[in-house]
mmCIF file of C-alpha atoms in Angstrom:
data_model
loop_
_atom_site.group_PDB
_atom_site.id
_atom_site.type_symbol
_atom_site.label_atom_id
_atom_site.label_comp_id
_atom_site.label_asym_id
_atom_site.label_seq_id
_atom_site.Cartn_x
_atom_site.Cartn_y
_atom_site.Cartn_z
ATOM 1 C CA UNK A 1 -12.302 -15.493 -18.845
ATOM 2 C CA UNK A 2 -13.828 -13.139 -16.278
ATOM 3 C CA UNK A 3 -11.314 -11.135 -14.241
ATOM 4 C CA UNK A 4 -12.155 -10.094 -10.687
ATOM 5 C CA UNK A 5 -9.773 -7.649 -8.966
ATOM 6 C CA UNK A 6 -9.937 -7.556 -5.174
ATOM 7 C CA UNK A 7 -8.096 -4.923 -3.119
ATOM 8 C CA UNK A 8 -8.546 -2.574 -0.180
ATOM 9 C CA UNK A 9 -9.527 0.076 -2.708
ATOM 10 C CA UNK A 10 -12.765 1.089 -1.043
ATOM 11 C CA UNK A 11 -11.067 3.639 1.212
ATOM 12 C CA UNK A 12 -9.214 6.822 0.236
ATOM 13 C CA UNK A 13 -5.737 5.473 0.819
ATOM 14 C CA UNK A 14 -3.254 6.306 -1.937
ATOM 15 C CA UNK A 15 -1.419 2.978 -2.228
ATOM 16 C CA UNK A 16 -4.516 0.796 -2.003
ATOM 17 C CA UNK A 17 -6.229 2.796 -4.755
ATOM 18 C CA UNK A 18 -3.277 2.252 -7.083
ATOM 19 C CA UNK A 19 -3.324 -1.561 -7.151
ATOM 20 C CA UNK A 20 -6.468 -2.133 -9.264
ATOM 21 C CA UNK A 21 -5.385 0.651 -11.625
ATOM 22 C CA UNK A 22 -1.992 -1.009 -12.098
ATOM 23 C CA UNK A 23 -3.648 -4.356 -12.877
ATOM 24 C CA UNK A 24 -6.100 -2.747 -15.292
ATOM 25 C CA UNK A 25 -3.350 -0.806 -17.089
ATOM 26 C CA UNK A 26 -1.276 -3.979 -17.410
ATOM 27 C CA UNK A 27 -4.240 -5.871 -18.889
ATOM 28 C CA UNK A 28 -4.814 -3.066 -21.411
ATOM 29 C CA UNK A 29 -1.143 -2.651 -22.340
ATOM 30 C CA UNK A 30 -0.573 -6.403 -22.751
ATOM 31 C CA UNK A 31 -3.777 -6.896 -24.737
ATOM 32 C CA UNK A 32 -5.056 -9.587 -22.380
ATOM 33 C CA UNK A 33 -8.481 -10.777 -23.434
ATOM 34 C CA UNK A 34 -11.375 -11.109 -21.012
ATOM 35 C CA UNK A 35 -15.146 -11.321 -21.032
ATOM 36 C CA UNK A 36 -15.424 -8.869 -18.155
ATOM 37 C CA UNK A 37 -13.276 -7.066 -15.592
ATOM 38 C CA UNK A 38 -14.773 -6.170 -12.201
ATOM 39 C CA UNK A 39 -13.166 -4.367 -9.274
ATOM 40 C CA UNK A 40 -14.090 -5.245 -5.676
ATOM 41 C CA UNK A 41 -13.374 -4.032 -2.175
ATOM 42 C CA UNK A 42 -14.794 -5.060 1.156
ATOM 43 C CA UNK A 43 -17.711 -2.669 0.612
ATOM 44 C CA UNK A 44 -19.263 -0.991 -2.396
ATOM 45 C CA UNK A 45 -17.692 2.415 -3.000
ATOM 46 C CA UNK A 46 -17.151 5.089 -5.626
ATOM 47 C CA UNK A 47 -13.962 7.105 -5.242
ATOM 48 C CA UNK A 48 -13.721 7.971 -8.921
ATOM 49 C CA UNK A 49 -13.578 11.658 -7.972
ATOM 50 C CA UNK A 50 -10.073 11.061 -6.565
ATOM 51 C CA UNK A 51 -8.961 8.993 -9.577
ATOM 52 C CA UNK A 52 -9.844 5.519 -8.277
ATOM 53 C CA UNK A 53 -11.929 2.709 -9.718
ATOM 54 C CA UNK A 54 -15.347 2.164 -8.112
ATOM 55 C CA UNK A 55 -15.649 -1.064 -6.138
ATOM 56 C CA UNK A 56 -18.347 -3.648 -5.830
ATOM 57 C CA UNK A 57 -18.631 -5.372 -2.465
ATOM 58 C CA UNK A 58 -16.979 -8.531 -1.194
ATOM 59 C CA UNK A 59 -20.459 -10.114 -1.034
ATOM 60 C CA UNK A 60 -20.926 -9.323 -4.726
ATOM 61 C CA UNK A 61 -17.672 -11.098 -5.539
ATOM 62 C CA UNK A 62 -18.721 -14.265 -3.745
ATOM 63 C CA UNK A 63 -22.230 -14.362 -5.212
ATOM 64 C CA UNK A 64 -21.099 -13.496 -8.747
ATOM 65 C CA UNK A 65 -18.559 -16.291 -8.910
ATOM 66 C CA UNK A 66 -20.818 -18.873 -7.295
ATOM 67 C CA UNK A 67 -23.452 -18.193 -9.947
ATOM 68 C CA UNK A 68 -20.971 -18.273 -12.861
ATOM 69 C CA UNK A 69 -19.865 -21.649 -14.199
ATOM 70 C CA UNK A 70 -17.392 -20.058 -16.611
ATOM 71 C CA UNK A 71 -13.674 -19.466 -16.188
ATOM 72 C CA UNK A 72 -12.931 -16.898 -13.464
ATOM 73 C CA UNK A 73 -9.683 -15.352 -12.273
ATOM 74 C CA UNK A 74 -9.587 -13.628 -8.853
ATOM 75 C CA UNK A 75 -6.579 -11.348 -8.363
ATOM 76 C CA UNK A 76 -5.845 -10.047 -4.877
ATOM 77 C CA UNK A 77 -4.145 -6.988 -6.251
ATOM 78 C CA UNK A 78 -1.623 -5.998 -3.575
ATOM 79 C CA UNK A 79 -1.062 -4.342 -0.222
ATOM 80 C CA UNK A 80 -0.651 -5.459 3.375
ATOM 81 C CA UNK A 81 -3.776 -7.590 3.164
ATOM 82 C CA UNK A 82 -2.776 -10.811 4.949
ATOM 83 C CA UNK A 83 -2.637 -11.163 8.699
ATOM 84 C CA UNK A 84 -5.328 -8.560 9.382
ATOM 85 C CA UNK A 85 -8.648 -9.606 10.884
ATOM 86 C CA UNK A 86 -12.041 -8.229 9.836
ATOM 87 C CA UNK A 87 -12.194 -5.616 12.589
ATOM 88 C CA UNK A 88 -8.782 -4.254 11.602
ATOM 89 C CA UNK A 89 -9.962 -3.847 8.007
ATOM 90 C CA UNK A 90 -13.365 -2.369 8.856
ATOM 91 C CA UNK A 91 -11.861 0.271 11.147
ATOM 92 C CA UNK A 92 -10.742 2.130 8.018
ATOM 93 C CA UNK A 93 -14.289 2.046 6.668
ATOM 94 C CA UNK A 94 -16.600 2.452 9.653
ATOM 95 C CA UNK A 95 -16.446 4.945 12.547
ATOM 96 C CA UNK A 96 -18.157 2.349 14.750
ATOM 97 C CA UNK A 97 -15.560 -0.302 13.942
ATOM 98 C CA UNK A 98 -12.836 2.276 14.520
ATOM 99 C CA UNK A 99 -14.177 3.003 18.024
ATOM 100 C CA UNK A 100 -14.327 -0.709 18.853
ATOM 101 C CA UNK A 101 -10.799 -1.226 17.561
ATOM 102 C CA UNK A 102 -9.501 1.589 19.734
ATOM 103 C CA UNK A 103 -10.949 -0.109 22.825
ATOM 104 C CA UNK A 104 -8.441 -2.714 23.986
ATOM 105 C CA UNK A 105 -11.086 -4.279 26.247
ATOM 106 C CA UNK A 106 -13.651 -4.753 23.458
ATOM 107 C CA UNK A 107 -11.022 -6.109 21.099
ATOM 108 C CA UNK A 108 -9.888 -8.678 23.659
ATOM 109 C CA UNK A 109 -13.447 -9.806 24.330
ATOM 110 C CA UNK A 110 -14.280 -10.160 20.641
ATOM 111 C CA UNK A 111 -11.031 -11.970 19.908
ATOM 112 C CA UNK A 112 -11.513 -14.352 22.828
ATOM 113 C CA UNK A 113 -14.951 -15.494 21.721
ATOM 114 C CA UNK A 114 -13.897 -15.320 18.049
ATOM 115 C CA UNK A 115 -17.291 -13.817 17.201
ATOM 116 C CA UNK A 116 -16.207 -11.634 14.302
ATOM 117 C CA UNK A 117 -14.292 -14.396 12.527
ATOM 118 C CA UNK A 118 -17.220 -16.799 12.987
ATOM 119 C CA UNK A 119 -19.727 -14.259 11.630
ATOM 120 C CA UNK A 120 -17.727 -13.510 8.505
ATOM 121 C CA UNK A 121 -16.915 -17.165 7.889
ATOM 122 C CA UNK A 122 -20.656 -17.837 7.724
ATOM 123 C CA UNK A 123 -21.904 -14.717 5.958
ATOM 124 C CA UNK A 124 -18.982 -13.729 3.730
ATOM 125 C CA UNK A 125 -17.337 -17.059 2.951
ATOM 126 C CA UNK A 126 -14.050 -15.928 4.444
ATOM 127 C CA UNK A 127 -12.544 -16.200 7.914
ATOM 128 C CA UNK A 128 -10.161 -13.330 7.111
ATOM 129 C CA UNK A 129 -10.351 -10.422 4.691
ATOM 130 C CA UNK A 130 -8.858 -11.199 1.271
ATOM 131 C CA UNK A 131 -8.704 -14.936 2.032
ATOM 132 C CA UNK A 132 -11.437 -16.890 0.226
ATOM 133 C CA UNK A 133 -11.004 -20.048 2.287
ATOM 134 C CA UNK A 134 -14.671 -20.731 3.071
ATOM 135 C CA UNK A 135 -16.074 -20.180 -0.416
ATOM 136 C CA UNK A 136 -17.029 -23.374 -2.298
ATOM 137 C CA UNK A 137 -16.045 -22.258 -5.809
ATOM 138 C CA UNK A 138 -16.024 -24.594 -8.804
ATOM 139 C CA UNK A 139 -12.851 -25.869 -10.447
ATOM 140 C CA UNK A 140 -12.888 -23.080 -13.024
ATOM 141 C CA UNK A 141 -11.967 -20.467 -10.408
ATOM 142 C CA UNK A 142 -8.304 -19.485 -10.127
ATOM 143 C CA UNK A 143 -7.069 -17.365 -7.190
ATOM 144 C CA UNK A 144 -3.784 -15.452 -7.394
ATOM 145 C CA UNK A 145 -2.033 -13.008 -5.057
ATOM 146 C CA UNK A 146 -0.056 -10.160 -6.571
ATOM 147 C CA UNK A 147 2.928 -9.101 -4.467
ATOM 148 C CA UNK A 148 1.101 -8.819 -1.158
ATOM 149 C CA UNK A 149 2.324 -8.194 2.372
ATOM 150 C CA UNK A 150 1.369 -10.282 5.364
ATOM 151 C CA UNK A 151 3.935 -9.970 8.102
ATOM 152 C CA UNK A 152 1.470 -11.367 10.682
ATOM 153 C CA UNK A 153 0.272 -14.325 8.614
ATOM 154 C CA UNK A 154 2.465 -16.916 10.331
ATOM 155 C CA UNK A 155 0.472 -16.895 13.569
ATOM 156 C CA UNK A 156 -2.706 -17.686 11.637
ATOM 157 C CA UNK A 157 -1.058 -20.414 9.576
ATOM 158 C CA UNK A 158 0.220 -22.051 12.760
ATOM 159 C CA UNK A 159 -3.339 -22.304 14.101
ATOM 160 C CA UNK A 160 -5.144 -23.552 11.000
ATOM 161 C CA UNK A 161 -4.315 -26.525 8.782
ATOM 162 C CA UNK A 162 -7.214 -25.479 6.562
ATOM 163 C CA UNK A 163 -5.575 -22.093 5.974
ATOM 164 C CA UNK A 164 -2.285 -23.774 5.083
ATOM 165 C CA UNK A 165 -4.144 -25.995 2.612
ATOM 166 C CA UNK A 166 -5.856 -22.950 1.098
ATOM 167 C CA UNK A 167 -2.567 -21.234 0.337
ATOM 168 C CA UNK A 168 -0.963 -24.434 -0.963
ATOM 169 C CA UNK A 169 -3.805 -24.805 -3.453
ATOM 170 C CA UNK A 170 -3.614 -21.297 -4.896
ATOM 171 C CA UNK A 171 -2.854 -20.835 -8.565
ATOM 172 C CA UNK A 172 -0.113 -18.309 -7.742
ATOM 173 C CA UNK A 173 1.191 -16.519 -4.663
ATOM 174 C CA UNK A 174 3.665 -13.647 -4.762
ATOM 175 C CA UNK A 175 4.724 -11.619 -1.725
ATOM 176 C CA UNK A 176 6.574 -8.344 -1.315
ATOM 177 C CA UNK A 177 8.824 -8.814 1.733
ATOM 178 C CA UNK A 178 11.148 -11.402 3.212
ATOM 179 C CA UNK A 179 9.202 -11.895 6.445
ATOM 180 C CA UNK A 180 6.019 -12.828 4.607
ATOM 181 C CA UNK A 181 8.007 -15.079 2.297
ATOM 182 C CA UNK A 182 9.689 -16.746 5.278
ATOM 183 C CA UNK A 183 6.313 -17.467 6.869
ATOM 184 C CA UNK A 184 5.034 -19.245 3.787
ATOM 185 C CA UNK A 185 8.349 -21.044 3.282
ATOM 186 C CA UNK A 186 8.156 -22.494 6.789
ATOM 187 C CA UNK A 187 4.826 -24.097 5.903
ATOM 188 C CA UNK A 188 6.085 -25.343 2.522
ATOM 189 C CA UNK A 189 3.740 -23.025 0.647
ATOM 190 C CA UNK A 190 5.109 -22.094 -2.805
ATOM 191 C CA UNK A 191 5.579 -18.353 -3.232
ATOM 192 C CA UNK A 192 7.647 -15.784 -5.108
ATOM 193 C CA UNK A 193 9.283 -12.628 -3.759
ATOM 194 C CA UNK A 194 8.361 -9.627 -5.938
ATOM 195 C CA UNK A 195 8.494 -5.845 -5.316
ATOM 196 C CA UNK A 196 5.291 -3.903 -4.750
ATOM 197 C CA UNK A 197 3.556 -3.742 -8.137
ATOM 198 C CA UNK A 198 2.801 -0.008 -7.827
ATOM 199 C CA UNK A 199 6.503 0.529 -8.580
ATOM 200 C CA UNK A 200 5.732 0.456 -12.323
ATOM 201 C CA UNK A 201 3.539 3.574 -11.997
ATOM 202 C CA UNK A 202 6.118 5.762 -13.743
ATOM 203 C CA UNK A 203 5.702 3.589 -16.858
ATOM 204 C CA UNK A 204 1.924 3.613 -17.025
ATOM 205 C CA UNK A 205 0.433 6.857 -15.683
ATOM 206 C CA UNK A 206 1.836 9.439 -18.093
ATOM 207 C CA UNK A 207 -1.510 10.708 -19.406
ATOM 208 C CA UNK A 208 -2.993 11.013 -15.927
ATOM 209 C CA UNK A 209 -0.036 13.078 -14.736
ATOM 210 C CA UNK A 210 -0.661 15.443 -17.624
ATOM 211 C CA UNK A 211 -4.446 15.732 -17.381
ATOM 212 C CA UNK A 212 -5.569 14.799 -13.871
ATOM 213 C CA UNK A 213 -3.403 17.039 -11.709
ATOM 214 C CA UNK A 214 -4.858 20.083 -9.963
ATOM 215 C CA UNK A 215 -3.622 23.599 -10.697
ATOM 216 C CA UNK A 216 -1.988 24.156 -7.299
ATOM 217 C CA UNK A 217 0.110 21.009 -7.772
ATOM 218 C CA UNK A 218 0.934 21.925 -11.361
ATOM 219 C CA UNK A 219 2.173 25.312 -10.176
ATOM 220 C CA UNK A 220 4.761 23.616 -7.949
ATOM 221 C CA UNK A 221 6.340 21.443 -10.639
ATOM 222 C CA UNK A 222 9.230 23.823 -11.322
ATOM 223 C CA UNK A 223 9.908 24.602 -7.656
ATOM 224 C CA UNK A 224 12.695 23.030 -5.613
ATOM 225 C CA UNK A 225 10.981 21.417 -2.655
ATOM 226 C CA UNK A 226 10.940 18.614 -0.133
ATOM 227 C CA UNK A 227 7.791 16.498 0.015
ATOM 228 C CA UNK A 228 7.147 15.850 3.700
ATOM 229 C CA UNK A 229 4.444 13.536 5.057
ATOM 230 C CA UNK A 230 3.918 11.952 8.480
ATOM 231 C CA UNK A 231 1.250 9.601 9.777
ATOM 232 C CA UNK A 232 -0.584 11.162 12.696
ATOM 233 C CA UNK A 233 0.302 8.322 15.080
ATOM 234 C CA UNK A 234 3.640 7.614 13.376
ATOM 235 C CA UNK A 235 5.308 10.960 13.906
ATOM 236 C CA UNK A 236 8.134 12.008 16.234
ATOM 237 C CA UNK A 237 7.597 12.230 19.971
ATOM 238 C CA UNK A 238 9.191 15.678 19.896
ATOM 239 C CA UNK A 239 7.666 17.438 16.908
ATOM 240 C CA UNK A 240 9.298 20.763 17.753
ATOM 241 C CA UNK A 241 12.758 19.203 17.537
ATOM 242 C CA UNK A 242 11.807 17.484 14.284
ATOM 243 C CA UNK A 243 10.509 20.749 12.829
ATOM 244 C CA UNK A 244 13.729 22.587 13.709
ATOM 245 C CA UNK A 245 15.865 19.905 12.065
ATOM 246 C CA UNK A 246 13.624 19.865 9.007
ATOM 247 C CA UNK A 247 13.694 23.649 8.676
ATOM 248 C CA UNK A 248 17.472 23.793 9.080
ATOM 249 C CA UNK A 249 17.962 21.093 6.442
ATOM 250 C CA UNK A 250 15.606 22.735 3.965
ATOM 251 C CA UNK A 251 17.264 26.108 4.454
ATOM 252 C CA UNK A 252 20.756 24.649 3.982
ATOM 253 C CA UNK A 253 19.718 23.169 0.623
ATOM 254 C CA UNK A 254 17.570 26.135 -0.447
ATOM 255 C CA UNK A 255 14.470 23.960 -0.629
ATOM 256 C CA UNK A 256 10.866 24.763 0.117
ATOM 257 C CA UNK A 257 8.905 22.446 2.396
ATOM 258 C CA UNK A 258 5.706 21.026 0.914
ATOM 259 C CA UNK A 259 3.558 19.212 3.473
ATOM 260 C CA UNK A 260 0.996 16.845 1.984
ATOM 261 C CA UNK A 261 -0.977 13.889 3.365
ATOM 262 C CA UNK A 262 -0.785 10.454 1.753
ATOM 263 C CA UNK A 263 -3.036 8.630 4.237
ATOM 264 C CA UNK A 264 -6.543 10.085 3.887
ATOM 265 C CA UNK A 265 -8.627 7.095 4.950
ATOM 266 C CA UNK A 266 -10.349 6.841 8.315
ATOM 267 C CA UNK A 267 -7.841 6.396 11.168
ATOM 268 C CA UNK A 268 -4.921 7.738 9.103
ATOM 269 C CA UNK A 269 -5.259 11.495 9.691
ATOM 270 C CA UNK A 270 -1.943 12.624 8.190
ATOM 271 C CA UNK A 271 -3.301 16.164 7.890
ATOM 272 C CA UNK A 272 -3.542 16.593 11.684
ATOM 273 C CA UNK A 273 0.170 16.254 12.363
ATOM 274 C CA UNK A 274 1.112 18.038 9.140
ATOM 275 C CA UNK A 275 -0.927 21.100 10.155
ATOM 276 C CA UNK A 276 0.960 21.126 13.461
ATOM 277 C CA UNK A 277 4.212 20.902 11.535
ATOM 278 C CA UNK A 278 3.119 23.761 9.285
ATOM 279 C CA UNK A 279 2.684 25.988 12.332
ATOM 280 C CA UNK A 280 6.262 25.173 13.335
ATOM 281 C CA UNK A 281 7.721 25.657 9.848
ATOM 282 C CA UNK A 282 7.430 29.251 8.622
ATOM 283 C CA UNK A 283 7.176 29.402 4.856
ATOM 284 C CA UNK A 284 6.108 25.792 4.445
ATOM 285 C CA UNK A 285 3.222 24.985 2.108
ATOM 286 C CA UNK A 286 0.399 22.590 2.935
ATOM 287 C CA UNK A 287 -1.157 20.918 -0.122
ATOM 288 C CA UNK A 288 -4.232 18.735 0.239
ATOM 289 C CA UNK A 289 -4.331 16.400 -2.782
ATOM 290 C CA UNK A 290 -7.501 16.401 -4.841
ATOM 291 C CA UNK A 291 -6.656 13.087 -6.503
ATOM 292 C CA UNK A 292 -4.151 10.269 -6.199
ATOM 293 C CA UNK A 293 -2.417 11.818 -9.203
ATOM 294 C CA UNK A 294 -1.804 15.015 -7.233
ATOM 295 C CA UNK A 295 0.126 12.928 -4.710
ATOM 296 C CA UNK A 296 1.988 11.101 -7.453
ATOM 297 C CA UNK A 297 2.919 14.328 -9.247
ATOM 298 C CA UNK A 298 4.076 16.016 -6.034
ATOM 299 C CA UNK A 299 6.367 13.078 -5.293
ATOM 300 C CA UNK A 300 7.614 12.812 -8.879
ATOM 301 C CA UNK A 301 8.692 16.473 -8.935
ATOM 302 C CA UNK A 302 10.142 16.617 -5.407
ATOM 303 C CA UNK A 303 13.853 16.871 -4.734
ATOM 304 C CA UNK A 304 13.386 14.444 -1.841
ATOM 305 C CA UNK A 305 10.650 12.607 0.035
ATOM 306 C CA UNK A 306 10.700 12.487 3.828
ATOM 307 C CA UNK A 307 7.934 10.556 5.566
ATOM 308 C CA UNK A 308 6.313 7.425 6.934
ATOM 309 C CA UNK A 309 4.353 6.081 3.947
ATOM 310 C CA UNK A 310 5.332 2.863 2.198
ATOM 311 C CA UNK A 311 3.837 4.128 -1.039
ATOM 312 C CA UNK A 312 5.552 7.443 -0.561
ATOM 313 C CA UNK A 313 8.749 5.386 -0.758
ATOM 314 C CA UNK A 314 7.517 3.258 -3.682
ATOM 315 C CA UNK A 315 6.454 6.347 -5.654
ATOM 316 C CA UNK A 316 9.763 8.083 -4.958
ATOM 317 C CA UNK A 317 11.695 5.048 -6.136
ATOM 318 C CA UNK A 318 9.519 4.732 -9.252
ATOM 319 C CA UNK A 319 10.412 8.290 -10.299
ATOM 320 C CA UNK A 320 14.014 7.988 -9.049
ATOM 321 C CA UNK A 321 13.611 10.559 -6.275
ATOM 322 C CA UNK A 322 15.777 10.204 -3.128
ATOM 323 C CA UNK A 323 13.920 9.476 0.081
ATOM 324 C CA UNK A 324 14.270 8.932 3.796
ATOM 325 C CA UNK A 325 11.641 7.001 5.722
ATOM 326 C CA UNK A 326 11.182 7.196 9.478
ATOM 327 C CA UNK A 327 10.237 3.605 10.196
ATOM 328 C CA UNK A 328 10.562 3.108 13.949
ATOM 329 C CA UNK A 329 6.756 2.980 14.323
ATOM 330 C CA UNK A 330 5.921 1.235 11.021
ATOM 331 C CA UNK A 331 7.161 -2.340 10.827
ATOM 332 C CA UNK A 332 5.860 -3.062 7.323
ATOM 333 C CA UNK A 333 7.746 -0.038 5.940
ATOM 334 C CA UNK A 334 11.018 -0.965 7.619
ATOM 335 C CA UNK A 335 10.609 -4.539 6.410
ATOM 336 C CA UNK A 336 9.946 -3.491 2.814
ATOM 337 C CA UNK A 337 12.977 -1.214 2.709
ATOM 338 C CA UNK A 338 15.227 -3.909 4.168
ATOM 339 C CA UNK A 339 13.950 -6.325 1.535
ATOM 340 C CA UNK A 340 14.528 -4.153 -1.528
ATOM 341 C CA UNK A 341 17.157 -1.472 -0.859
ATOM 342 C CA UNK A 342 20.913 -2.027 -0.729
ATOM 343 C CA UNK A 343 21.362 1.053 1.472
ATOM 344 C CA UNK A 344 18.449 0.222 3.778
ATOM 345 C CA UNK A 345 20.243 1.291 6.964
ATOM 346 C CA UNK A 346 20.805 4.751 5.466
ATOM 347 C CA UNK A 347 17.244 5.428 4.329
ATOM 348 C CA UNK A 348 15.249 3.654 7.067
ATOM 349 C CA UNK A 349 15.808 5.833 10.107
ATOM 350 C CA UNK A 350 14.687 6.531 13.647
ATOM 351 C CA UNK A 351 13.764 10.146 14.374
ATOM 352 C CA UNK A 352 16.883 10.632 16.496
ATOM 353 C CA UNK A 353 18.926 10.049 13.338
ATOM 354 C CA UNK A 354 17.514 12.985 11.355
ATOM 355 C CA UNK A 355 21.068 14.247 10.813
ATOM 356 C CA UNK A 356 21.534 11.361 8.339
ATOM 357 C CA UNK A 357 19.009 12.930 5.939
ATOM 358 C CA UNK A 358 21.573 15.328 4.505
ATOM 359 C CA UNK A 359 23.969 12.466 3.690
ATOM 360 C CA UNK A 360 21.245 10.631 1.785
ATOM 361 C CA UNK A 361 20.395 13.782 -0.149
ATOM 362 C CA UNK A 362 24.012 14.622 -0.999
ATOM 363 C CA UNK A 363 25.090 11.062 -1.840
ATOM 364 C CA UNK A 364 22.111 9.899 -3.882
ATOM 365 C CA UNK A 365 23.440 7.821 -6.784
ATOM 366 C CA UNK A 366 20.816 8.347 -9.462
ATOM 367 C CA UNK A 367 22.470 6.048 -12.006
ATOM 368 C CA UNK A 368 22.753 3.137 -9.577
ATOM 369 C CA UNK A 369 19.196 3.709 -8.361
ATOM 370 C CA UNK A 370 17.976 3.616 -11.954
ATOM 371 C CA UNK A 371 19.685 0.267 -12.596
ATOM 372 C CA UNK A 372 18.067 -1.267 -9.488
ATOM 373 C CA UNK A 373 14.713 0.281 -10.427
ATOM 374 C CA UNK A 374 14.760 -1.286 -13.894
ATOM 375 C CA UNK A 375 15.632 -4.694 -12.432
ATOM 376 C CA UNK A 376 12.786 -4.515 -9.923
ATOM 377 C CA UNK A 377 10.290 -3.320 -12.525
ATOM 378 C CA UNK A 378 11.169 -6.258 -14.758
ATOM 379 C CA UNK A 379 10.534 -8.605 -11.829
ATOM 380 C CA UNK A 380 7.068 -7.063 -11.452
ATOM 381 C CA UNK A 381 6.258 -7.393 -15.149
ATOM 382 C CA UNK A 382 7.428 -11.002 -15.108
ATOM 383 C CA UNK A 383 5.209 -11.715 -12.106
ATOM 384 C CA UNK A 384 2.159 -10.127 -13.733
ATOM 385 C CA UNK A 385 2.703 -12.112 -16.927
ATOM 386 C CA UNK A 386 2.945 -15.279 -14.870
ATOM 387 C CA UNK A 387 -0.329 -14.444 -13.129
ATOM 388 C CA UNK A 388 -2.170 -14.265 -16.432
ATOM 389 C CA UNK A 389 -0.330 -17.156 -18.046
ATOM 390 C CA UNK A 390 -1.377 -19.334 -15.091
ATOM 391 C CA UNK A 391 -4.982 -18.327 -15.605
#
């Protein structure tokens, strides 16, 4: 069997880079046999300097499988990959695509004539990224989806019977939130609800957290600090008010403030708003991660995570660190928290509710969180075993 891993791991975005690594670690730890394992993104890339796997291109995936008559397993490895069109994906990879995406007029024109979808259907064998609906593979090809998000997928399913048929004919489909599950349920498409697979990171990345962490991050491991991250377009409207509340909270708990970006891909720009916050927070420390394992280690050793990143939340949960997420501008994050956390209304906040942060910090039930964590991890392992047993 040849294993082909497909993810949005061709851009420097922490969560997306984790998915292929999680799959590869699982394959190694479970002793799953294969003739070859290849990792793919939309484009060819090499982000090994930040701890990621290099990617071959989407075109390579299509051509390799078409020319191979053997048994092939394609794993779409995770992330919010369904419901996005090609332009939305390419804007994280290309400055030109980013400029087009930012122009509402150009987007409307391109969407109206459906030019982009038509082009990629013809030349890439796929009308949408991460959906191989136009590729005439042989019967030895199995396609599985590993705990993906797709909160916008319903509008595409409602317009295309062919897309519905594609998903019904998959070998396995698992999703990570109730809205995506509900969309597939309404079209009678079999699917399973499973937490984000990166949650098992605390089980599988021990060596990397010993060897692949930079000195400035290692020097913080015994400090008492808050890990604070905000997306540049996801931050508070009044950053001065936010900074005052953050500083007051940190001072009351005798905690340092560590500001560190999680979104480093094009059009994420966490560092812009965090530098502004640093200017408003005397004594705060800005840490730019050298690798994905710097980010992981900073979150593992934090006393609390405060931010807007879904994988900031997932990493915090994996290492049993309390968190608060400001979700009013990030639907997928709010949706994920509501799907998987009993106290979702306490930890998924609007910025006006910053005063609730102290309650979360003071009332964190580590033992209960650990029980829930173990249950969710077992669901992930079960899902991964089912993926490979179905192959």
